[in-house]
Each structure stands twice: as C-alpha cells, then as structure tokens.
Coordinates of C-alpha atoms and ligand atoms in Angstrom, one line a residue:
X1451 CA 20.7 -15.3 30.1
X1452 CA 17.9 -15.3 27.4
X1453 CA 19.4 -14.1 24.1
X1454 CA 17.6 -11.0 22.8
X1455 CA 17.3 -10.8 19.0
X1456 CA 17.9 -7.7 17.2
X1457 CA 15.9 -6.8 14.1
X1458 CA 14.5 -3.8 12.4
X1459 CA 13.3 -1.9 9.1
X1460 CA 15.9 -0.3 7.0
X1461 CA 14.9 2.6 4.9
X1462 CA 15.6 6.3 4.1
X1463 CA 13.8 8.2 5.2
X1464 CA 12.4 5.6 7.9
X1465 CA 10.8 7.8 10.8
X1466 CA 7.3 7.4 9.1
X1467 CA 7.5 3.6 9.2
X1468 CA 4.7 1.7 11.2
X1469 CA 6.6 -1.6 11.0
X1470 CA 8.3 -0.9 14.5
X1471 CA 4.7 -0.4 16.0
X1472 CA 3.6 -3.8 14.3
X1473 CA 6.6 -5.9 15.4
X1474 CA 6.7 -4.3 18.8
X1475 CA 3.1 -5.3 19.3
X1476 CA 3.8 -8.8 18.4
X1477 CA 7.0 -9.1 20.6
X1478 CA 5.0 -8.0 23.6
X1479 CA 1.9 -10.2 22.7
X1480 CA 4.2 -13.4 22.5
X1481 CA 6.4 -12.2 25.3
X1482 CA 9.6 -12.6 23.1
X1483 CA 12.8 -11.0 24.2
X1484 CA 13.8 -9.2 21.1
X1485 CA 13.9 -5.7 19.4
X1486 CA 12.8 -4.2 16.2
X1487 CA 14.1 -0.7 15.4
X1488 CA 13.7 1.8 12.7
X1489 CA 17.1 1.9 11.1
X1490 CA 18.0 5.1 9.0
X1491 CA 20.3 4.2 6.2
X1492 CA 21.4 6.7 3.7
X1493 CA 21.8 5.4 0.1
X1494 CA 25.5 6.2 -0.1
X1495 CA 26.1 4.1 3.1
X1496 CA 24.1 1.0 1.9
X1497 CA 26.8 -0.8 0.1
X1498 CA 29.0 -1.1 3.1
X1499 CA 26.1 -1.8 5.5
X1500 CA 24.7 -4.7 3.5
X1501 CA 28.3 -6.2 2.7
X1502 CA 28.8 -6.5 6.5
X1503 CA 25.2 -7.2 7.6
X1504 CA 25.7 -11.1 8.3
X1505 CA 28.7 -10.3 10.6
X1506 CA 26.8 -7.8 12.6
X1507 CA 24.3 -7.8 15.6
X1508 CA 20.9 -8.1 13.6
X1509 CA 19.6 -11.4 12.9
X1510 CA 17.5 -9.9 10.1
X1511 CA 15.5 -7.1 9.0
X1512 CA 12.7 -5.7 6.7
X1513 CA 14.0 -3.5 3.8
X1514 CA 12.1 -0.6 2.5
X1515 CA 12.4 2.3 0.0
X1516 CA 15.0 3.0 -1.4
X1517 CA 17.0 -0.3 -0.6
X1518 CA 14.7 -3.0 -1.9
X1519 CA 16.7 -3.7 -5.1
X1520 CA 20.0 -2.3 -3.8
X1521 CA 20.2 -5.1 -1.2
X1522 CA 20.1 -7.9 -3.8
X1523 CA 23.7 -8.0 -4.9
X1524 CA 24.6 -8.6 -1.2
X1525 CA 22.5 -11.7 -0.8
X1526 CA 23.9 -15.2 -0.6
X1527 CA 20.6 -16.7 -1.1
X1528 CA 17.5 -15.2 -2.8
X1529 CA 14.1 -16.9 -2.6
X1530 CA 12.0 -17.6 -5.8
X1531 CA 9.4 -14.9 -5.0
X1532 CA 11.9 -12.2 -4.6
X1533 CA 13.6 -13.1 -7.9
X1534 CA 10.3 -13.1 -9.7
X1535 CA 9.1 -9.8 -8.2
X1536 CA 12.7 -8.3 -8.4
X1537 CA 12.7 -6.7 -5.0
X1538 CA 13.5 -7.8 -1.5
X1539 CA 11.6 -6.6 1.6
X1540 CA 12.9 -9.3 4.3
X1541 CA 16.3 -10.5 5.1
X1542 CA 17.8 -12.8 7.7
X1543 CA 21.2 -14.4 8.5
X1544 CA 21.3 -18.2 8.4
X1545 CA 24.6 -20.1 9.0
X1546 CA 26.4 -16.7 8.4
X1547 CA 24.8 -16.3 5.0
X1548 CA 22.6 -13.5 4.1
X1549 CA 19.1 -14.6 2.8
X1550 CA 16.3 -12.6 1.2
X1551 CA 12.7 -12.9 0.2
X1552 CA 9.6 -10.7 -0.6
X1553 CA 6.6 -11.1 1.4
X1554 CA 4.4 -8.2 0.0
X1555 CA 2.7 -10.7 -2.4
X1556 CA 1.8 -12.8 0.7
X1557 CA 0.5 -9.6 2.5
X1558 CA -1.8 -8.9 -0.5
X1559 CA -3.2 -12.5 -0.6
X1560 CA -3.4 -12.8 3.3
X1561 CA -5.4 -9.5 3.5
X1562 CA -8.0 -10.8 0.9
X1563 CA -8.2 -14.2 2.3
X1564 CA -8.9 -12.7 5.8
X1565 CA -11.2 -10.0 4.5
X1566 CA -13.1 -12.1 1.8
X1567 CA -12.9 -15.7 2.4
X1568 CA -13.0 -17.8 -0.8
X1569 CA -12.6 -14.7 -3.0
X1570 CA -10.3 -16.6 -5.5
X1571 CA -12.5 -19.8 -5.8
X1572 CA -13.8 -18.9 -9.2
X1573 CA -12.0 -15.8 -10.0
X1574 CA -10.1 -15.8 -13.2
X1575 CA -9.9 -12.2 -14.5
X1576 CA -8.4 -9.2 -12.6
X1577 CA -7.9 -5.5 -13.4
X1578 CA -4.8 -4.0 -11.8
X1579 CA -4.6 -0.3 -12.0
X1580 CA -0.9 0.8 -11.8
X1581 CA 2.3 -0.8 -12.9
X1582 CA 4.9 0.3 -10.2
X1583 CA 6.8 -1.6 -7.4
X1584 CA 3.6 -2.7 -5.5
X1585 CA 1.8 -3.9 -8.7
X1586 CA 4.7 -6.3 -9.4
X1587 CA 4.1 -8.3 -6.2
X1588 CA 0.4 -8.2 -6.7
X1589 CA 0.6 -9.6 -10.3
X1590 CA 2.9 -12.3 -9.0
X1591 CA 0.3 -13.1 -6.3
X1592 CA -2.4 -13.4 -8.8
X1593 CA -0.5 -15.7 -11.1
X1594 CA 0.1 -17.8 -8.0
X1595 CA -3.7 -18.0 -7.3
X1596 CA -4.3 -19.1 -10.9
X1597 CA -5.7 -15.9 -12.5
X1598 CA -5.6 -16.4 -16.4
X1599 CA -6.2 -12.9 -17.3
X1600 CA -4.6 -9.9 -15.5
X1601 CA -5.3 -6.6 -17.2
X1602 CA -2.7 -4.1 -16.1
X1603 CA -3.7 -0.3 -16.9
X1604 CA -1.3 2.4 -16.1
X1605 CA -0.6 6.0 -16.9
X1606 CA 2.5 5.2 -18.6
X1607 CA 1.6 2.2 -20.8
X1608 CA 5.5 1.3 -21.3
X1609 CA 5.5 0.2 -17.7
X1610 CA 2.3 -2.0 -18.1
X1611 CA 4.0 -3.5 -21.1
X1612 CA 7.1 -4.3 -19.1
X1613 CA 4.9 -6.3 -16.7
X1614 CA 3.8 -8.5 -19.7
X1615 CA 7.4 -8.9 -20.8
X1616 CA 8.3 -9.9 -17.2
X1617 CA 5.4 -12.1 -16.2
X1618 CA 4.1 -13.3 -19.6
X1619 CA 1.0 -13.6 -21.5
X1620 CA -1.4 -13.7 -18.7
X1621 CA -0.7 -9.9 -18.3
X1622 CA -2.6 -7.7 -20.7
X1623 CA -1.3 -4.0 -20.8
X1624 CA -3.5 -1.0 -21.3
X1625 CA -3.5 2.8 -21.0
X1626 CA -5.1 3.8 -17.8
X1627 CA -7.9 5.8 -19.6
X1628 CA -8.9 2.5 -21.3
X1629 CA -9.6 0.8 -17.9
X1630 CA -13.3 1.7 -17.8
X1631 CA -13.9 -0.7 -20.6
X1632 CA -12.4 -3.7 -18.8
X1633 CA -14.4 -3.3 -15.6
X1634 CA -17.4 -5.4 -16.7
X1635 CA -15.3 -8.6 -17.5
X1636 CA -13.4 -8.6 -14.2
X1637 CA -13.8 -10.7 -10.9
X1638 CA -11.3 -8.5 -9.0
X1639 CA -10.3 -4.9 -9.3
X1640 CA -7.2 -3.7 -7.5
X1641 CA -5.8 -0.1 -7.1
X1642 CA -2.1 0.0 -6.9
X1643 CA -1.6 3.5 -8.0
X1644 CA -1.1 6.4 -5.6
X1645 CA -4.5 8.0 -6.7
X1646 CA -7.0 8.2 -3.9
X1647 CA -4.2 8.6 -1.3
X1648 CA -4.8 11.7 0.9
X1649 CA -3.7 14.8 -0.7
X1650 CA -3.8 13.0 -4.3
X1651 CA -6.6 13.1 -6.7
X1652 CA -9.0 10.2 -6.6
X1653 CA -9.0 7.4 -9.1
X1654 CA -11.6 8.1 -11.8
X1655 CA -12.7 4.6 -12.9
X1656 CA -16.3 4.0 -14.0
X1657 CA -18.0 1.2 -12.0
X1658 CA -21.0 1.4 -14.3
X1659 CA -20.5 -2.1 -15.7
X1660 CA -19.2 -3.7 -12.5
X1661 CA -20.4 -7.4 -12.0
X1662 CA -22.2 -8.1 -8.7
X1663 CA -19.7 -10.6 -7.5
X1664 CA -16.5 -8.6 -8.4
X1665 CA -14.3 -7.7 -5.3
X1666 CA -12.7 -4.4 -5.2
X1667 CA -9.6 -3.6 -3.1
X1668 CA -7.3 -0.7 -2.8
X1669 CA -3.8 -1.0 -1.5
X1670 CA -3.9 2.8 -0.5
X1671 CA -4.8 2.8 3.1
X1672 CA -4.6 6.6 4.0
X1673 CA -7.6 7.1 4.1
X1674 CA -8.8 3.6 4.9
X1675 CA -11.8 4.1 2.9
X1676 CA -10.6 5.5 -0.4
X1677 CA -12.9 7.1 -2.9
X1678 CA -12.8 4.0 -5.0
X1679 CA -13.8 1.7 -2.1
X1680 CA -16.6 4.1 -1.2
X1681 CA -18.1 4.0 -4.7
X1682 CA -17.7 0.2 -4.9
X1683 CA -19.7 -0.1 -1.6
X1684 CA -22.4 2.2 -3.0
X1685 CA -22.7 -0.3 -5.9
X1686 CA -23.2 -3.1 -3.4
X1687 CA -20.1 -5.0 -4.2
X1688 CA -17.7 -6.4 -1.7
X1689 CA -14.6 -4.5 -0.7
X1690 CA -11.3 -4.9 1.2
X1691 CA -9.2 -2.0 2.5
X1692 CA -5.4 -2.0 2.1
X1693 CA -4.4 -1.8 5.7
X1694 CA -4.4 -5.6 6.1
X1695 CA -1.8 -6.0 3.3
X1696 CA 0.7 -4.0 5.4
X1697 CA 0.0 -6.0 8.5
X1698 CA 0.0 -9.5 6.7
X1699 CA 3.3 -8.8 4.8
X1700 CA 5.0 -8.4 8.2
X1701 CA 3.9 -11.7 9.7
X1702 CA 6.4 -14.0 7.5
X1703 CA 9.4 -11.9 8.5
X1704 CA 8.5 -12.2 12.2
X1705 CA 8.1 -15.9 12.0
X1706 CA 11.5 -16.1 10.3
X1707 CA 13.2 -14.1 13.0
X1708 CA 11.3 -15.1 16.1
X1709 CA 9.8 -18.5 15.3
X1710 CA 6.1 -17.6 15.9
X1711 CA 3.7 -17.0 13.2
X1712 CA 1.9 -13.9 14.6
X1713 CA -1.8 -13.2 14.4
X1714 CA -3.1 -10.2 12.7
X1715 CA -6.0 -9.3 15.1
X1716 CA -8.2 -6.4 15.5
X1717 CA -6.2 -4.9 18.5
X1718 CA -3.2 -4.5 16.2
X1719 CA -5.4 -3.0 13.4
X1720 CA -6.8 -0.5 16.0
X1721 CA -3.3 0.3 17.2
X1722 CA -2.1 1.3 13.6
X1723 CA -5.4 3.2 12.9
X1724 CA -4.9 5.1 16.1
X1725 CA -1.3 6.0 15.0
X1726 CA -2.8 7.1 11.7
X1727 CA -5.3 9.2 13.6
X1728 CA -8.2 7.2 12.2
X1729 CA -9.3 5.1 15.3
X1730 CA -12.6 3.4 14.6
Ligands
LIG3026 P1 5.4 3.5 -7.3 O1 6.3 2.4 -7.7 O2 5.9 4.8 -7.3 O3 4.2 3.3 -8.4 C1 3.1 4.4 -8.5 C2 2.0 4.1 -9.4 O4 1.0 5.0 -9.3 C3 2.6 4.0 -10.8 O5 1.6 3.0 -11.6 C4 2.2 5.3 -11.3 O6 2.0 5.6 -12.6 C5 0.8 5.6 -10.5 N1 0.6 6.9 -10.4 C6 1.2 7.8 -9.6 N2 0.7 9.1 -9.8 C7 -0.4 9.1 -10.7 C8 -1.3 9.9 -11.3 N3 -1.3 11.1 -11.0 N4 -2.1 9.5 -12.4 C9 -2.2 8.2 -12.7 N5 -1.3 7.2 -12.1 C10 -0.5 7.6 -11.1 O7 4.7 3.2 -5.9 P2 4.2 1.6 -5.3 O8 5.4 1.2 -4.4 O9 3.9 0.8 -6.3 O10 3.1 2.2 -4.4 C11 1.8 2.6 -4.9 C12 0.8 2.9 -3.7 O11 0.7 1.8 -3.1 C13 1.3 4.0 -2.8 O12 0.2 4.8 -2.5 C14 1.8 3.1 -1.6 O13 1.6 3.9 -0.3 C15 0.8 2.0 -1.6 N6 1.2 0.8 -1.0 C16 0.6 0.1 0.0 C17 1.0 -1.1 0.5 C18 0.3 -1.7 1.5 O14 0.7 -2.6 2.3 N7 -1.1 -1.5 1.7 C19 2.2 -1.7 0.2 C20 3.0 -1.1 -1.0 C21 2.5 0.2 -1.4 P3 3.1 5.8 -13.7 O15 3.9 4.4 -13.9 O16 2.6 6.2 -14.9 O17 4.1 6.8 -13.1

C-alpha cells in the first residue's frame, strides 16, 4: 500500500486559512497520496502538542498565528532564516527530530520575481511601511537581495527602531508620517501594514515624487488591488499584488513534505480568488 503523508496548518483560529485549498490543489495536481488539514490548536494546548509532534502521525505542518514563536522551544533544528526572522511557519520531522524554518521571505521574493522579472537588478533602496511580523521577513529578504538602504516607516517608531537593532545599519527607522519624504529616493515601496485591507482605512502615502522605475507592492491582498496599488498604477509605475506571496510561501513546505517543488500557476490563483469572492 502507498503511504499517505499527513500534513496541515496549525493555528487558532484556523477556519479562515486558505492553505488547505493551496496544498489540496497541489496534492491533486501532482497526484500525491497525502493530506493537508486545518488543525485548530488552542494556545493553552500548544506546549503539549508541539512537545509530542515528532512522535505523532504528521510528517510536517505550516504554523500560523498565534504559534509562530511558541513552536520555537520545541524544535531540535532551526534553519538560519527562521533564526534571523525570529518566527517559524514550516516544520517537518526528519529522523525523529523536529525541524523548523521560515518561508515567508521566499514567498515575498518569489512573488516579485514572478510578477516583475529582474526587479532587483539595480535596486538598492527600499521603503518598507510597517514593522510588524510580516515586515521582519521582508526586511530579511531585501537584505539577502543586497539592498543597501531599507527605510522602515511605522506608526510606532520604536518598532521600526527594533528592526534596526535586529537587522543592522542597512535599516533606517522612521515615523510613518515621514514616509512621504522618502518616496523619491526609492527603487521599491512595500506596504506591510494592514492599512488598505478591506474595512481598514487606506494608506495615505504621497506618490508625488515616485521615480518612474520604482516598483510598488502591497502584501495586503484583500482587496487584490489596494488603494496604494491603484494610485501607483495611475502614476504609471509597475505594481505587484500580494496574493502571490501567500502562494509562493507555501511551495517550499510542500516540497519538503512531498518531494515536489510545486508550480504557482494561474489556475491556483483563480481558485483562491474565487474563494475570496474576487474571481477575475
Ligand atoms: P502585525 O504584526 O500585526 O503588524 C501590523 C502592522 O500594521 C504594524 O506595523 C502596525 O503598526 C501597522 N498598523 C496597523 N494598523 C495601523 C494603523 N491604523 N495605522 C498605521 N499603521 C497600522 O501584522 P503582520 O503579520 O505584519 O501583517 C500585516 C498585514 O500583512 C496584514 O494585513 C496581513 O494580512 C498581511 N500579510 C500578508 C501576507 C501575504 O502572504 N500576502 C503575509 C503576511 C501578512 P504598529 O506597529 O504601530 O502597530
């Protein structure tokens, strides 16, 4: 009998997660006998669950809010990227040991590489709006791609300053209201705040001085075209939406568990958009 490998996404709450749809699509596409479930894990049960994970039925999992940091003490091996980012979103069992990594930064880069090939060839200066959990992975990604100046503008400036303490002098912290002044010197602008998300107010960043080659991306993907992306398009600059980040961050985990690096194709994108009620 062919062995069916069990995986899933662990979070609380978890019913909103689109990861089962993504991995389910790939399992079907590649005809792999395996499963990927939504695993609801209450915070008070996390300690015991992760302690025994390597002895259980699952070969690995994605980890989401609120467990991305809580899982760390239970890992036997933690990859460099996860150490640098300080959070884990992918785990797997190897020779009885629990391994963990972070693939959010790969998702961010994979999305830009797919949406705007060569975007980083001459790019050196970025403006990152926001300094929350997602911003950490993105700053790490930009450092990996050789960015020399990463302006981080955040409502709570102390959190932007923490990014400089953590990642070093390439990171330049600012208050969010000072971001307008930085637009004209950037090759890349990334929104990582929750502004612009459905039901939230839009991000009010002036694009008056934007350079013609500047790429604008928003990791918020509900709506797919955020007010920031729409204004950037109106200015005639290139944009990449945030849905691909979600899809591309999932691929390395799938490969780790099932041995196939899956393709992020348009059919998958349409499947998720349909689920979001935004089919195109
Ligand atoms: P987080 O850790 O809670 O950080 C939220 C960020 O938004 C912080 O910088 C926060 O500033 C800022 N913010 C929130 N409300 C604000 C307001 N009213 N005015 C100004 N700034 C505000 O969240 P996260 O995990 O980084 O996620 C951020 C967004 O990215 C969410 O919308 C999430 O859905 C999206 N996301 C997308 C992907 C993807 O795959 N595309 C992946 C991860 C996250 P303060 O520090 O001042 O509070």
